[in-house]
mmCIF file with all atom_site columns, C-alpha atoms in Angstrom:
data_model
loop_
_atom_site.group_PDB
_atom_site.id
_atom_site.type_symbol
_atom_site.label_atom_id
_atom_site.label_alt_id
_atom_site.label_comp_id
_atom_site.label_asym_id
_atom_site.label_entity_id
_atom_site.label_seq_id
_atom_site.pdbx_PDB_ins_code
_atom_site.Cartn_x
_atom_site.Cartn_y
_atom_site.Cartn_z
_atom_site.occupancy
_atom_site.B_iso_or_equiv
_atom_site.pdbx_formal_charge
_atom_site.auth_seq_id
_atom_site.auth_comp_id
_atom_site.auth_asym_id
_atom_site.auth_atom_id
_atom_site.pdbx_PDB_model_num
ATOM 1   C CA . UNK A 1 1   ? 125.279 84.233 124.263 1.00 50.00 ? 60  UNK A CA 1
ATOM 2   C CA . UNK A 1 2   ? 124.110 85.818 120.814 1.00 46.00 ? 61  UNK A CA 1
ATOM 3   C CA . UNK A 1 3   ? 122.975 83.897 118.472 1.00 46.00 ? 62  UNK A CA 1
ATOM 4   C CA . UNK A 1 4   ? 124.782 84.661 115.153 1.00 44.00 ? 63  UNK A CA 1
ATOM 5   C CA . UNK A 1 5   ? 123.839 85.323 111.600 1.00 43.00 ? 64  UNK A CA 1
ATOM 6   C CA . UNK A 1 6   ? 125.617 82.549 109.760 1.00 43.00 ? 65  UNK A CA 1
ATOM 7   C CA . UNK A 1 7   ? 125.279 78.730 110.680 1.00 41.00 ? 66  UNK A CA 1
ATOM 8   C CA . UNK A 1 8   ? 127.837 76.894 109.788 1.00 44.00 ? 67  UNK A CA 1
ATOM 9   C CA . UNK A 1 9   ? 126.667 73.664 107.320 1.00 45.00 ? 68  UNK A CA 1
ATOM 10  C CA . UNK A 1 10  ? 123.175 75.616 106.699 1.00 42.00 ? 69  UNK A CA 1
ATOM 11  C CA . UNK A 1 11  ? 121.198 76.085 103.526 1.00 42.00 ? 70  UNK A CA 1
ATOM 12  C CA . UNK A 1 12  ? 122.197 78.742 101.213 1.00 41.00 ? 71  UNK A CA 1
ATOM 13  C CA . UNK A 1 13  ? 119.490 81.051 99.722  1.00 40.00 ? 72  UNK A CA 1
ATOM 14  C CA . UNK A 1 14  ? 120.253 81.978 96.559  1.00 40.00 ? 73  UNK A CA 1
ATOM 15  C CA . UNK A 1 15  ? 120.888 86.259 96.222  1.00 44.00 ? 74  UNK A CA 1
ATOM 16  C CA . UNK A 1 16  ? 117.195 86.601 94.370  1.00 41.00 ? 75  UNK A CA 1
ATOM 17  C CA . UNK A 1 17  ? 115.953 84.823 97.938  1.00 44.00 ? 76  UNK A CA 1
ATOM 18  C CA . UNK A 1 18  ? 114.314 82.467 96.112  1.00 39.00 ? 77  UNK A CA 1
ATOM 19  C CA . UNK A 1 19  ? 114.811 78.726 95.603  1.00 42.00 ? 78  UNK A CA 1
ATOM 20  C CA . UNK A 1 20  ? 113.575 78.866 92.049  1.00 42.00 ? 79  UNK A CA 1
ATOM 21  C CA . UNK A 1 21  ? 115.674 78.909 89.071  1.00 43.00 ? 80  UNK A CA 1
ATOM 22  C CA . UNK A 1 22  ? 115.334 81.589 86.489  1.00 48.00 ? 81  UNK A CA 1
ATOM 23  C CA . UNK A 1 23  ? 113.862 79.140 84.193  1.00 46.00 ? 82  UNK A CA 1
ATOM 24  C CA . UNK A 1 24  ? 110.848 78.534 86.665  1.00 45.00 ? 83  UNK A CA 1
ATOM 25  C CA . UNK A 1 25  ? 111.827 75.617 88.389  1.00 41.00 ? 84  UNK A CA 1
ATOM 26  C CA . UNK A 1 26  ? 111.717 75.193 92.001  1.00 42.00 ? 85  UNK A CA 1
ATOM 27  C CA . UNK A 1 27  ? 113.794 72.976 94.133  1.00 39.00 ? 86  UNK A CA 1
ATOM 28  C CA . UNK A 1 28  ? 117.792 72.740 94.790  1.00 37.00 ? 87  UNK A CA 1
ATOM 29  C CA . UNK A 1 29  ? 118.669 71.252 91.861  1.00 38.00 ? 88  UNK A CA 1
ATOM 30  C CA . UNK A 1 30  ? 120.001 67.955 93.104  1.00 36.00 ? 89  UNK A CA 1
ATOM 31  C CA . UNK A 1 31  ? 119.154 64.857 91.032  1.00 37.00 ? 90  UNK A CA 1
ATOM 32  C CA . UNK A 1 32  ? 117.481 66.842 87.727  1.00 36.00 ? 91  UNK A CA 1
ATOM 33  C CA . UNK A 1 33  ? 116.968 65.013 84.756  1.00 47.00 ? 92  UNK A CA 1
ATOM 34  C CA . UNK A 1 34  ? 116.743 68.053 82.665  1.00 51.00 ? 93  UNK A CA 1
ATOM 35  C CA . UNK A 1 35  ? 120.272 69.112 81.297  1.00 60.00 ? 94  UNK A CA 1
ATOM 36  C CA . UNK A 1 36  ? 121.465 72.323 81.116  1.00 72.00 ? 95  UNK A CA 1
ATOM 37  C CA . UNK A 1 37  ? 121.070 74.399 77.692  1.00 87.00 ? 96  UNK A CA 1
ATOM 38  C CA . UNK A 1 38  ? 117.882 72.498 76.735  1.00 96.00 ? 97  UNK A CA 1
ATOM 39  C CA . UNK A 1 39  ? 115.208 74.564 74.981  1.00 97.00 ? 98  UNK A CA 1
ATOM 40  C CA . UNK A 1 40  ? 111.455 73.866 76.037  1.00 98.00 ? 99  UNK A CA 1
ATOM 41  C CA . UNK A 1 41  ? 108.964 74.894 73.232  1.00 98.00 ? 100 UNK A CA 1
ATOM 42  C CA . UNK A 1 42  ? 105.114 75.103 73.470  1.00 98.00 ? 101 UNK A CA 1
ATOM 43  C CA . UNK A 1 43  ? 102.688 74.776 70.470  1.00 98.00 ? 102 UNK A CA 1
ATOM 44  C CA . UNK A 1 44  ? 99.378  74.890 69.461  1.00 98.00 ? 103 UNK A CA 1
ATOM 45  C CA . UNK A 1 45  ? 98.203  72.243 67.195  1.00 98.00 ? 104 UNK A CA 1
ATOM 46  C CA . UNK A 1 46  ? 94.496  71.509 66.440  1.00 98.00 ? 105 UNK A CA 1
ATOM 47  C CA . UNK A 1 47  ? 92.622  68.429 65.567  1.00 97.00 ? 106 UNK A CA 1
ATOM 48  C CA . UNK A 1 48  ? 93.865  66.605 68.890  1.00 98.00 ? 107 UNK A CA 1
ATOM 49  C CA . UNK A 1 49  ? 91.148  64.700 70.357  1.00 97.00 ? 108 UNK A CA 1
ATOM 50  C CA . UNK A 1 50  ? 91.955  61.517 72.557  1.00 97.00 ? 109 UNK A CA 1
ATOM 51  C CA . UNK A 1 51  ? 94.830  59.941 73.742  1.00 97.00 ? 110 UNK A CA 1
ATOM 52  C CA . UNK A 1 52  ? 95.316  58.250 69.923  1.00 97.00 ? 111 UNK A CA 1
ATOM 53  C CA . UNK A 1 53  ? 96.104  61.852 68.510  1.00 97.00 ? 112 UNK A CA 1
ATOM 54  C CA . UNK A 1 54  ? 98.638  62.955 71.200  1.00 98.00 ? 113 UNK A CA 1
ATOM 55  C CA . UNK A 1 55  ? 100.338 59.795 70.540  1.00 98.00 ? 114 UNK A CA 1
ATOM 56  C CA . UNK A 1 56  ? 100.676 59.795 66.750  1.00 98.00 ? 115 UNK A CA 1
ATOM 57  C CA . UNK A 1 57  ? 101.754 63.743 66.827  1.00 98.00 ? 116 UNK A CA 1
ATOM 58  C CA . UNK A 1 58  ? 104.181 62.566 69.576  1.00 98.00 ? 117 UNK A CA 1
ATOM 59  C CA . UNK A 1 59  ? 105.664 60.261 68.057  1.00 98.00 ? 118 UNK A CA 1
ATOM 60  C CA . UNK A 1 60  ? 106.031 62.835 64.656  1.00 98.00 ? 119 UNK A CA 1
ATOM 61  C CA . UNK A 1 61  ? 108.023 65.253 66.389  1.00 98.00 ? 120 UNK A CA 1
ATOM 62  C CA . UNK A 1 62  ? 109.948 62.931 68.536  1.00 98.00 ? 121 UNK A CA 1
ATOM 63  C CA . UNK A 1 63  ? 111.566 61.878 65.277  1.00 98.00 ? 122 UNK A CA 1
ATOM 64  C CA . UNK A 1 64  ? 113.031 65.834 64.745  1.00 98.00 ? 123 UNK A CA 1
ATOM 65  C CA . UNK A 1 65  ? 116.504 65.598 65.291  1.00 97.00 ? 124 UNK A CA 1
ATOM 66  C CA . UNK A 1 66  ? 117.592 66.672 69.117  1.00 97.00 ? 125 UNK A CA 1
ATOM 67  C CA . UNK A 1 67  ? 113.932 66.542 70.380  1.00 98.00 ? 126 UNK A CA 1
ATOM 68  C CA . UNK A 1 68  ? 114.672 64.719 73.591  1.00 98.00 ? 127 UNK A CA 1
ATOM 69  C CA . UNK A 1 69  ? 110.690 65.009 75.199  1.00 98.00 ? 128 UNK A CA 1
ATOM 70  C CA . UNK A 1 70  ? 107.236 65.603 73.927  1.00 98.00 ? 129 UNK A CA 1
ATOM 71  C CA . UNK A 1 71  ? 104.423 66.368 75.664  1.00 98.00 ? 130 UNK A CA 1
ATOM 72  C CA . UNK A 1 72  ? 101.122 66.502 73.504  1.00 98.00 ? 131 UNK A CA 1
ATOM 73  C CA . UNK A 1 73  ? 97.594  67.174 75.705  1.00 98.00 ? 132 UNK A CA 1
ATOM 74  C CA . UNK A 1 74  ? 94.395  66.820 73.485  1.00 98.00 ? 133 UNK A CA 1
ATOM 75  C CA . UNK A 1 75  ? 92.117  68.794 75.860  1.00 98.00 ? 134 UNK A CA 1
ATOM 76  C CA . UNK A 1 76  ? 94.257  72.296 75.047  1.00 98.00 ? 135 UNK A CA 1
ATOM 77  C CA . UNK A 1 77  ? 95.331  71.703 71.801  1.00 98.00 ? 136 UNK A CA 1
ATOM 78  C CA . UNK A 1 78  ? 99.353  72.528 73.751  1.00 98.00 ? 137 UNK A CA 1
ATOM 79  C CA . UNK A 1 79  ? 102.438 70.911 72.834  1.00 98.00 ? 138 UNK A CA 1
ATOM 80  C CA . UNK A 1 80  ? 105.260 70.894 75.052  1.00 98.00 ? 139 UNK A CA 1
ATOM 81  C CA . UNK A 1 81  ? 108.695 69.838 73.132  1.00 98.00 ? 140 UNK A CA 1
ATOM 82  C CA . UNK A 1 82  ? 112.360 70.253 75.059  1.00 98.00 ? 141 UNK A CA 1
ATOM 83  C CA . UNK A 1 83  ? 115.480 69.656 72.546  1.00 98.00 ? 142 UNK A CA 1
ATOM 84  C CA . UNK A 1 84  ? 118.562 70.189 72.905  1.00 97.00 ? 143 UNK A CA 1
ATOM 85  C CA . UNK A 1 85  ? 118.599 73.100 70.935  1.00 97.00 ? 144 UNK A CA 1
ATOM 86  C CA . UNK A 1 86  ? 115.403 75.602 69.486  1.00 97.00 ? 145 UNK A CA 1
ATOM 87  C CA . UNK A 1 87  ? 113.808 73.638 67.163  1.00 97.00 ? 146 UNK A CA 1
ATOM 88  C CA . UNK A 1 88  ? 112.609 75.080 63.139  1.00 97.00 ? 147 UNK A CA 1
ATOM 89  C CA . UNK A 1 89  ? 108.932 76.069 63.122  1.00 97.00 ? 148 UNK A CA 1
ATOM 90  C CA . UNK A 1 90  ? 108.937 74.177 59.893  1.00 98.00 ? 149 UNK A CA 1
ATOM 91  C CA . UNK A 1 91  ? 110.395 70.854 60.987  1.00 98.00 ? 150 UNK A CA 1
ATOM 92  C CA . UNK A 1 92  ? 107.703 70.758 63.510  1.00 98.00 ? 151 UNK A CA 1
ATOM 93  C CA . UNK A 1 93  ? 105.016 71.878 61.073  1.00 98.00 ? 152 UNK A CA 1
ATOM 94  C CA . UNK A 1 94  ? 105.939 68.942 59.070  1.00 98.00 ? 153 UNK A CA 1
ATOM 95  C CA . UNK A 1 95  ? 106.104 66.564 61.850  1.00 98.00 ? 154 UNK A CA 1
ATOM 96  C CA . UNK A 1 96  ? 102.303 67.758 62.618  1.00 98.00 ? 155 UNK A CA 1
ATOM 97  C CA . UNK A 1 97  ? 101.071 67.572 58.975  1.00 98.00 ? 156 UNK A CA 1
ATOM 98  C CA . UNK A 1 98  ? 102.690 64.118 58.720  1.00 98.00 ? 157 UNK A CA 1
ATOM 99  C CA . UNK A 1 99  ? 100.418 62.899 61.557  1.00 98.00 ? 158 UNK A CA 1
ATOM 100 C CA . UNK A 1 100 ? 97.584  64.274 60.422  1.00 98.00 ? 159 UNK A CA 1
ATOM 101 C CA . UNK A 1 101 ? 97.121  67.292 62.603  1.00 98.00 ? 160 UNK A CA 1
ATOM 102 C CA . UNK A 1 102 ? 97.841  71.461 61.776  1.00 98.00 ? 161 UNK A CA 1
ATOM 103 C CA . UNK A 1 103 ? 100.172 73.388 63.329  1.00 98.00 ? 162 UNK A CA 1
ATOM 104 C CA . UNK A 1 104 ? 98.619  76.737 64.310  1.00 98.00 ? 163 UNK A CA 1
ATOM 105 C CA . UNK A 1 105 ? 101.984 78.271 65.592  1.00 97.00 ? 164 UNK A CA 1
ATOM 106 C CA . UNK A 1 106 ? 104.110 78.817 69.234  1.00 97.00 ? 165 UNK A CA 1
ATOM 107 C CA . UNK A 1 107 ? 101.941 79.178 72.389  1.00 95.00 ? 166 UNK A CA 1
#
């Protein structure tokens, strides 16, 4: 017998033969949290130091309308923020200022 080239109930690859999406994300897909048409913003903000600062800039831009996660990491100055849609520079800014911290600009 030959063996043949499709198997019936097996994986599909996807046409790029990679599992990854074109966002970056690896994986099928199955169970993500992360909604389609969310935007995923990195900044650079300076003055983080400790655990205390990533919290109170956090907290800042989690109040922007849409912002649905914020990552802040003291040790790179880098803020990760995913909304729902792109967020104004300015908003942010603000946010920052409000906790005490500058907002150099994207990363």
């Amino acid at each position: 017998m030959t063996a043949t080239s499709a198997t019936p109930g097996a994986a599909a690859t996807p046409a790029n033969g990679s599992c990854c999406t074109p966002g970056g994300s690896c994986g099928t897909g199955a169970g993500s949290a992360t909604p389609s048409g969310e935007v995923t913003t990195t900044y650079r903000v300076t003055g983080m130091t400790c655990g205390h600062c990533e919290g109170a800039v956090s907290s800042e831009i989690d109040e922007i309308e849409g912002v649905t996660s914020v990552q802040a990491v003291a040790a790179t100055g880098l803020v990760t923020v995913t909304s729902t849609a792109p967020l104004d520079d300015e908003a942010v800014r603000a946010a920052v200022d409000e906790a005490g911290y500058e907002l150099v600009g994207r990363a």
